[in-house]
mmCIF file of C-alpha atoms in Angstrom:
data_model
loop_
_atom_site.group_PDB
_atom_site.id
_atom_site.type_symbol
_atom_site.label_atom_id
_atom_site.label_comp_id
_atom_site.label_asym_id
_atom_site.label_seq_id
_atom_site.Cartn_x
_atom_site.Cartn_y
_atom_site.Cartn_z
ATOM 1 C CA UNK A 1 37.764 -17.505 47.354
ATOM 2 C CA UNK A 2 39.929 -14.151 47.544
ATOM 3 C CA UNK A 3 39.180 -10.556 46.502
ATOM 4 C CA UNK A 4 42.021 -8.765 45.860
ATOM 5 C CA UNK A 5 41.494 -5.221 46.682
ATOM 6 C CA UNK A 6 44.041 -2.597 46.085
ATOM 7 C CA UNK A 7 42.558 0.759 46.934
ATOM 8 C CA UNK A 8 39.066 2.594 46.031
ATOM 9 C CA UNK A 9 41.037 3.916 42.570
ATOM 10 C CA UNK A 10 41.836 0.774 41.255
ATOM 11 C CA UNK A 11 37.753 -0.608 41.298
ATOM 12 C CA UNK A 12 37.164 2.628 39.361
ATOM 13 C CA UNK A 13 39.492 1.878 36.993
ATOM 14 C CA UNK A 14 39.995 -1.891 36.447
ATOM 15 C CA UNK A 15 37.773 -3.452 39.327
ATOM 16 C CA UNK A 16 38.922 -5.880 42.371
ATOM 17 C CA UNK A 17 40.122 -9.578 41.017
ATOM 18 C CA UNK A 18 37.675 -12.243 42.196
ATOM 19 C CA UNK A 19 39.988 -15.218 42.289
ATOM 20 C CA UNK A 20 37.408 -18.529 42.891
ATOM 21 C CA UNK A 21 39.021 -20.938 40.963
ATOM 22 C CA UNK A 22 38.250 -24.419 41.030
ATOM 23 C CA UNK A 23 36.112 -23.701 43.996
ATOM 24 C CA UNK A 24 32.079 -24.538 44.242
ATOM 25 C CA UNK A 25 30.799 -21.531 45.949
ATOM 26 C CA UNK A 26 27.306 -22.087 44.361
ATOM 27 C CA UNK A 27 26.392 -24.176 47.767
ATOM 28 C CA UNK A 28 28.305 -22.924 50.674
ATOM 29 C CA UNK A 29 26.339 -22.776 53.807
ATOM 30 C CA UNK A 30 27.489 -22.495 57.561
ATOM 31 C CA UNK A 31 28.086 -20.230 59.989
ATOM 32 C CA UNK A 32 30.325 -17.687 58.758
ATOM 33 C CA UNK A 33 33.444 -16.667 61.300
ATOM 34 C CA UNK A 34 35.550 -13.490 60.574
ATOM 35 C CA UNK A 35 39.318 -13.023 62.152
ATOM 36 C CA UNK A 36 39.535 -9.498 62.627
ATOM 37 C CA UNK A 37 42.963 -7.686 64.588
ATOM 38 C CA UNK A 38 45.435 -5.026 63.511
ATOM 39 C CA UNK A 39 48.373 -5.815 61.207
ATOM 40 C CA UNK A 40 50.978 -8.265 62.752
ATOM 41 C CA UNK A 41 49.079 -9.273 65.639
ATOM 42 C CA UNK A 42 49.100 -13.261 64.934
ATOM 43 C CA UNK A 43 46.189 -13.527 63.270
ATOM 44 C CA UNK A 44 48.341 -16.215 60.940
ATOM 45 C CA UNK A 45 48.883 -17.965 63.870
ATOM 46 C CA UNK A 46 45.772 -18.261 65.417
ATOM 47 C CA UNK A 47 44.422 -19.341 62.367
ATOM 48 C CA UNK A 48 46.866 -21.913 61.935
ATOM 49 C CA UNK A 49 45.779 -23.524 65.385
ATOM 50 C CA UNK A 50 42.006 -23.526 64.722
ATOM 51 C CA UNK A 51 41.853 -25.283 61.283
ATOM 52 C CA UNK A 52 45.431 -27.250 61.415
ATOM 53 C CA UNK A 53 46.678 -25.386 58.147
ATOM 54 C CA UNK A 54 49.967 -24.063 57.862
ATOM 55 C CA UNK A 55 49.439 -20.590 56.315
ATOM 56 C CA UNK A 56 52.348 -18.359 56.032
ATOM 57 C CA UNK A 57 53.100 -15.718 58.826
ATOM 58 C CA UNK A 58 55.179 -13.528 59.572
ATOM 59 C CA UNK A 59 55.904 -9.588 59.126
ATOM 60 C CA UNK A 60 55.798 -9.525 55.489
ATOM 61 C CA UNK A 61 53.038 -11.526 54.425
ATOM 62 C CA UNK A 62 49.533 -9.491 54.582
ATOM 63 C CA UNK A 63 45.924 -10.548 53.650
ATOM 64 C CA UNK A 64 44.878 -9.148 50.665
ATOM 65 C CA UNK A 65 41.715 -7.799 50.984
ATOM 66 C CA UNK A 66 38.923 -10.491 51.718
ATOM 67 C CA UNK A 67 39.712 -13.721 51.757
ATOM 68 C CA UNK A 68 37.216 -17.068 51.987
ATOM 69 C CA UNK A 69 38.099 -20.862 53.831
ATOM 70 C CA UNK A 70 35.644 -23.281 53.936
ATOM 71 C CA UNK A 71 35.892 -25.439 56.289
ATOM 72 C CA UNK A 72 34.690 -28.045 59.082
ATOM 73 C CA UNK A 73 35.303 -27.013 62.620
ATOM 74 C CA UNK A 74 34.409 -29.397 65.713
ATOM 75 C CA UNK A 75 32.477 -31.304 62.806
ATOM 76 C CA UNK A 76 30.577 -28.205 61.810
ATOM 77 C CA UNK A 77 31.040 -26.345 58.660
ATOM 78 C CA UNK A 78 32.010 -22.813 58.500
ATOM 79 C CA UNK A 79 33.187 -20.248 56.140
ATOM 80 C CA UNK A 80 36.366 -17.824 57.532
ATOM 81 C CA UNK A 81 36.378 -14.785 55.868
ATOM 82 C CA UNK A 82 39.911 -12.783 56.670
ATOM 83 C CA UNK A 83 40.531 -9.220 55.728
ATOM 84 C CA UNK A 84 43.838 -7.279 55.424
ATOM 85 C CA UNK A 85 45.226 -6.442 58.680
ATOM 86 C CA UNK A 86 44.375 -2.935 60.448
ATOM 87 C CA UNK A 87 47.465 -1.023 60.702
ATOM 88 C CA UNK A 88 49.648 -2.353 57.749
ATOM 89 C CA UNK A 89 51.559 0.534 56.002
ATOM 90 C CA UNK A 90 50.923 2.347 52.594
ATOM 91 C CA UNK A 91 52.849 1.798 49.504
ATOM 92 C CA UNK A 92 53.508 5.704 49.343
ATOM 93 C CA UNK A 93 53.006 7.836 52.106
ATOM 94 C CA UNK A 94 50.890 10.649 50.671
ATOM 95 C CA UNK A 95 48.007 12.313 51.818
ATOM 96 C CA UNK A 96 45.524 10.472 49.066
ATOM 97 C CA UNK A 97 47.236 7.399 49.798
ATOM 98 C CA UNK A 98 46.538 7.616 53.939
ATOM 99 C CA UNK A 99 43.413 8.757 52.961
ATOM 100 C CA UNK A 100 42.066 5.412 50.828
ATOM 101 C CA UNK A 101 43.731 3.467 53.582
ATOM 102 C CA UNK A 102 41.722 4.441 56.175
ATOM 103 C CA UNK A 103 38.870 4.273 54.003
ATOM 104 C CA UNK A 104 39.225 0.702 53.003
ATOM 105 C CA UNK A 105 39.836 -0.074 56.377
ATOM 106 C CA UNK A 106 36.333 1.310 57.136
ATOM 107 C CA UNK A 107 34.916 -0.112 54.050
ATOM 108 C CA UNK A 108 36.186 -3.868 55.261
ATOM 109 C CA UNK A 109 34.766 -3.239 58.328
ATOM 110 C CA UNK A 110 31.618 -2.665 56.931
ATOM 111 C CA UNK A 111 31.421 -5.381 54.530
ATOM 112 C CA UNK A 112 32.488 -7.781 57.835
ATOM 113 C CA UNK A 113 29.839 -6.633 59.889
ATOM 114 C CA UNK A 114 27.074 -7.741 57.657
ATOM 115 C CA UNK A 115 28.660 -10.870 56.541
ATOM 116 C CA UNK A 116 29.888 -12.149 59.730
ATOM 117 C CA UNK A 117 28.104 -14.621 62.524
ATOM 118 C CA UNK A 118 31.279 -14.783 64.318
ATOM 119 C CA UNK A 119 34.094 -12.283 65.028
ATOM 120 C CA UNK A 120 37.300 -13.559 66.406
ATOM 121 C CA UNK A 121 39.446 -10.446 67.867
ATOM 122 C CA UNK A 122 43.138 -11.167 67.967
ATOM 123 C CA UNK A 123 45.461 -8.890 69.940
ATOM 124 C CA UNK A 124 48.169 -8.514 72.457
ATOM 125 C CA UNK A 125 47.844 -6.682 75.242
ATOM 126 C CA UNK A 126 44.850 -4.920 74.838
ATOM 127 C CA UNK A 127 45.127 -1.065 73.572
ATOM 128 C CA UNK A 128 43.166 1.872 74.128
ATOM 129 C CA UNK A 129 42.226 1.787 70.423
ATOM 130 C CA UNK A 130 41.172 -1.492 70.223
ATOM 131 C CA UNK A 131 39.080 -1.308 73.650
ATOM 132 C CA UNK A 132 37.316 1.646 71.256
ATOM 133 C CA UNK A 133 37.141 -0.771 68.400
ATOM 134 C CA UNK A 134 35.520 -3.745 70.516
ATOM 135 C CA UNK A 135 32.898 -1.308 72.171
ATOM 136 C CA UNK A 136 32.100 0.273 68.183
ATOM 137 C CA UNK A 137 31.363 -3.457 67.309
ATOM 138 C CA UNK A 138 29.344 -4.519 70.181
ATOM 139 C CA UNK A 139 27.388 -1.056 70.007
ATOM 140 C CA UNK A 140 26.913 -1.723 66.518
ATOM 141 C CA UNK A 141 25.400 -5.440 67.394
ATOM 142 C CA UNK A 142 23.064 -4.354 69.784
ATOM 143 C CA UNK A 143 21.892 -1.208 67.541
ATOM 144 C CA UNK A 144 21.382 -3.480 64.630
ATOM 145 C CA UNK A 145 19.596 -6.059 67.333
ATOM 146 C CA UNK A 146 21.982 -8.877 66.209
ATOM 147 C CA UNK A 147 21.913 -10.694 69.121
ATOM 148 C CA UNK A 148 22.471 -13.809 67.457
ATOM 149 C CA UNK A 149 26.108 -12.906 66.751
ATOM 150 C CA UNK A 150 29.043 -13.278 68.941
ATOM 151 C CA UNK A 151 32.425 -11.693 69.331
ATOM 152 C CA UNK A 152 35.508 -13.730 70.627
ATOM 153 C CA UNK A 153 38.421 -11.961 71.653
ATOM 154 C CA UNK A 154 41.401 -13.908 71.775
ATOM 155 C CA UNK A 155 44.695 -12.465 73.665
ATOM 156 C CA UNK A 156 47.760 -13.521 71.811
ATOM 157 C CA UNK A 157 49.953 -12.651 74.575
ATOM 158 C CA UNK A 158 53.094 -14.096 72.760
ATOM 159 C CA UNK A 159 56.014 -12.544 74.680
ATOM 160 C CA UNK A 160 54.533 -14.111 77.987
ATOM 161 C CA UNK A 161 57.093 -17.122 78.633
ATOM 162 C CA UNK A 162 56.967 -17.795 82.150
ATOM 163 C CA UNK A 163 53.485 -18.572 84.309
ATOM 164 C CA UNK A 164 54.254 -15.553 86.311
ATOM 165 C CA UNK A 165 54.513 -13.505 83.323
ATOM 166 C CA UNK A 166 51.222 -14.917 81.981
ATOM 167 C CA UNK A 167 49.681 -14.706 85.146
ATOM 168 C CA UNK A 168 50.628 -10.783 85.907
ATOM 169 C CA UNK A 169 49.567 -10.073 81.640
ATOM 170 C CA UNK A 170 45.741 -11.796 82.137
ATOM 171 C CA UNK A 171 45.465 -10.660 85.653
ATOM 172 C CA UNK A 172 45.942 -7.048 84.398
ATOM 173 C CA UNK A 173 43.409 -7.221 81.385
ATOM 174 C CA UNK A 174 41.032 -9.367 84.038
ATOM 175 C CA UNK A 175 41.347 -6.775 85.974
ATOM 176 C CA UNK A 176 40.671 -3.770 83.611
ATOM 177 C CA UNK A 177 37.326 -5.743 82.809
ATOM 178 C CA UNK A 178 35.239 -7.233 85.693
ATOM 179 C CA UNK A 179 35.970 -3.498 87.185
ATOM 180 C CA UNK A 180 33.023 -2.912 84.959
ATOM 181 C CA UNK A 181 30.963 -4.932 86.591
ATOM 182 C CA UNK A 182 29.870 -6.138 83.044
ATOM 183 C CA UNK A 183 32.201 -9.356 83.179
ATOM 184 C CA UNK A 184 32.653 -12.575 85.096
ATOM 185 C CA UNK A 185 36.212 -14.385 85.160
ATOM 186 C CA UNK A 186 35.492 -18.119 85.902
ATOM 187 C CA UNK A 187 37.951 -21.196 85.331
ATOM 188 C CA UNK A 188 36.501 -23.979 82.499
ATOM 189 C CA UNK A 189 36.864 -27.584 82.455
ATOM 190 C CA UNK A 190 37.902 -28.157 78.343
ATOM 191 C CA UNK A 191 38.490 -31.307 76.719
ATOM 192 C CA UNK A 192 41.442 -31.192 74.130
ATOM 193 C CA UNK A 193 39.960 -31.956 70.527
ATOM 194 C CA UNK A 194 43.422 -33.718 69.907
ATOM 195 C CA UNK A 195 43.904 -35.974 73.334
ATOM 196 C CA UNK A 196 40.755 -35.990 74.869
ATOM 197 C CA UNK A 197 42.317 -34.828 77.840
ATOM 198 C CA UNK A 198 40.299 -32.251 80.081
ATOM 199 C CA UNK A 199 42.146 -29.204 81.552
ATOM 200 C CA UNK A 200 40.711 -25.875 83.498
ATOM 201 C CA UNK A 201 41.573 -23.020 81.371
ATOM 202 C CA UNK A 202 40.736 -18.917 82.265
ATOM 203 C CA UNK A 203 37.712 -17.475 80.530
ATOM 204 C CA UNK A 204 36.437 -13.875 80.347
ATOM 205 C CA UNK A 205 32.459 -13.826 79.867
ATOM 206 C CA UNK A 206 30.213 -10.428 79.465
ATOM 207 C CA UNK A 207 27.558 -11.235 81.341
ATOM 208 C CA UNK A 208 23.719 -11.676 79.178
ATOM 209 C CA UNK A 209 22.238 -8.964 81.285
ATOM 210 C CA UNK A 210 24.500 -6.235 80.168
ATOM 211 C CA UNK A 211 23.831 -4.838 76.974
ATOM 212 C CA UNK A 212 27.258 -4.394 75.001
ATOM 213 C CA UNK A 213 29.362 -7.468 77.226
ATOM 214 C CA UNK A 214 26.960 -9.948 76.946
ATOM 215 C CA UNK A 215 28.041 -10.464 72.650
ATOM 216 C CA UNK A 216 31.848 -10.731 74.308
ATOM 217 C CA UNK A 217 33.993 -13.829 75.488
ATOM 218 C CA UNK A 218 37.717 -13.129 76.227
ATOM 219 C CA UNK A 219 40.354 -16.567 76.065
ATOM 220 C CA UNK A 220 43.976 -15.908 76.503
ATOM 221 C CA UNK A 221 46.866 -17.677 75.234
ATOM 222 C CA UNK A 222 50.878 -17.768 75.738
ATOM 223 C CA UNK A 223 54.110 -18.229 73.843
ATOM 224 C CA UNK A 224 53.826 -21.177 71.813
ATOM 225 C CA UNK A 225 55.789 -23.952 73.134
ATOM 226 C CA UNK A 226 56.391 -22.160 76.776
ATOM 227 C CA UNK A 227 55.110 -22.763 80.283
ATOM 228 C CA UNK A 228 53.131 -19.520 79.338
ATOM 229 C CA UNK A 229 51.604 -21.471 76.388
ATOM 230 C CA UNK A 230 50.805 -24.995 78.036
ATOM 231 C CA UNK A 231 47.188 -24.611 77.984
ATOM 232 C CA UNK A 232 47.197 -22.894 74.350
ATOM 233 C CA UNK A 233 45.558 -26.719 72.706
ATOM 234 C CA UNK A 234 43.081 -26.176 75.164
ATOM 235 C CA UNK A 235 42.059 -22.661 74.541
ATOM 236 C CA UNK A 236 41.814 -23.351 70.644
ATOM 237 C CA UNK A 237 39.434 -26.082 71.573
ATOM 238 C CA UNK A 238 37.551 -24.019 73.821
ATOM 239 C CA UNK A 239 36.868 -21.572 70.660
ATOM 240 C CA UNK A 240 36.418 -24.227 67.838
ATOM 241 C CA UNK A 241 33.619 -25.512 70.014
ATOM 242 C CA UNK A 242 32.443 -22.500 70.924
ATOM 243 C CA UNK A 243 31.733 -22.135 67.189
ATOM 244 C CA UNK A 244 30.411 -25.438 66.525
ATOM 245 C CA UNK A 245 27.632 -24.161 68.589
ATOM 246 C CA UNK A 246 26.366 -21.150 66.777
ATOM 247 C CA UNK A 247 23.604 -21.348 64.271
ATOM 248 C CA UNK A 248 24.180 -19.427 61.281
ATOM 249 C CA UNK A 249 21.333 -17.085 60.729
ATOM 250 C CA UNK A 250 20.484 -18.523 57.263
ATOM 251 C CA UNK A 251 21.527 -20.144 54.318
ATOM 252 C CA UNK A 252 23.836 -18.315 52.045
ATOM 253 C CA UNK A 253 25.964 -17.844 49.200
ATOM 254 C CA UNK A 254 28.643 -16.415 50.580
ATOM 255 C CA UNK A 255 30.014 -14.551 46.966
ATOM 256 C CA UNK A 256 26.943 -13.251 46.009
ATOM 257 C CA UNK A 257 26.267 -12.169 49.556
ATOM 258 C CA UNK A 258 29.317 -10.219 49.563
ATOM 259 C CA UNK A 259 28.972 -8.490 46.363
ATOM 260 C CA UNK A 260 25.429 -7.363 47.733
ATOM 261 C CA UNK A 261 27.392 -5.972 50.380
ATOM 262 C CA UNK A 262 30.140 -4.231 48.139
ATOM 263 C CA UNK A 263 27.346 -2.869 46.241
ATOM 264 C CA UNK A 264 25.044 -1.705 48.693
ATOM 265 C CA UNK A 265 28.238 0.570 50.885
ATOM 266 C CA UNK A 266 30.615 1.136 47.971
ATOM 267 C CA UNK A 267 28.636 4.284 46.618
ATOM 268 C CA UNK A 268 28.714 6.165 50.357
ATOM 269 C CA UNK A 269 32.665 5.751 49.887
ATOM 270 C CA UNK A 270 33.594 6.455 46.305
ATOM 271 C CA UNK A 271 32.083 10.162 45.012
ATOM 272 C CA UNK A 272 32.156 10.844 41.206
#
């Protein structure tokens, strides 16, 4: 399932293309897992590794709008809903154009936040706006008192080749976090989904007593393919069975859930 949304204009004018063909979305049910991250990130990628797909990646190819997977996941079934990444450029760079792009950004946000059971957080090395964007979300959980959902932040640190250079990335963002008091940094005995094989692997955990950590759990992965990236099959596994152990809040259908959505926030952005 795919919504193709251009910008606010083009709903007023000729609507956003539902594309659901040859799809039964009547039934869907399942915990419902968002991949959220800024344009170019490795989104792609990280999807790739989770569901064993090979979706196009790459600089020039961009979500377009909402998209929908079904899926099974550590024999569970979910639904990933992927939006256009934060941070791709405008068509025209015009004041009216900048404008609707921030907008829709806002707006997909939005939309996400009500949908989603899950939110996976890909990024690099962590910036300053997206330590702002992780606290917005988990303030936004705890305000709503949705403290059945969970956010998973995943840190694609792709130009780490070496163990030292992995080591001196993770220690850094470790670092930045249990400073707060709010985290614990523990090594994980994971089994491989593919071997069977068990390996210890870093993981980041907010700890339940604190009140905007305890939604967050931080994994970190390497250069595919490097000594950076050894432990990356592990890490994957950690998160698909992570998943397989959230309870979706309730039954749904995800299109007609999402249209609610649309038309319940698409008035406070449109005027006219």
């Amino acid at each position: 399932l795919v919504i193709k949304m251009d910008d606010f204009m083009s709903v007023c004018r000729k609507g956003w293309l539902i594309d659901d063909r040859r799809m039964d979305i009547d039934n869907w049910k399942g915990v419902i897992v968002t991949v959220l991250g800024e344009f170019n990130k490795g989104k792609t990628y990280v999807l790739n590794q989770l569901i064993g797909t090979s979706l196009p990646s790459g600089v020039n190819i961009r979500t377009e709008g909402l998209s929908f997977k079904r899926m099974k996941l550590a024999r569970k079934e979910v639904c990933l809903l992927d939006t256009a990444g934060a941070g791709s450029p405008v068509r025209s760079v015009t004041p009216s154009q900048l404008q609707q792009k921030k907008a829709m950004e806002k707006f997909l946000r939005d939309v996400v936040f009500e949908c989603a059971d899950v939110f996976l957080y890909v990024i690099n090395d962590i910036s300053a706006e997206e330590q702002i964007h992780l606290h917005s979300l988990a303030l936004s959980l705890e305000q709503s008192n949705k403290d059945d959902k969970r956010i998973i932040v995943i840190h694609n640190l792709r130009e780490r080749v070496t163990l030292d250079e992995m080591n001196e990335a993770r220690q850094k963002i470790v670092d930045m976090y249990v400073s707060s008091h709010a985290y614990v940094f523990t090594p994980e005995d994971v089994t491989d989904d593919a071997s069977g094989d068990r390996r210890a692997i870093d993981v980041l955990y907010g700890l339940k007593e604190c009140r905007l950590a305890k939604y967050q759990t931080h994994v970190f992965i390497g250069k595919d393919g490097s000594p950076a990236g050894e432990l990356n099959p592990w890490v994957f596994s950690k998160v698909r069975q992570t998943l397989s152990n959230v309870s979706a809040r309730q039954e749904y259908r995800i299109q007609e859930k999402v249209l609610h959505s649309f038309s319940m926030m698409l008035p406070k952005y449109i005027e006219g």
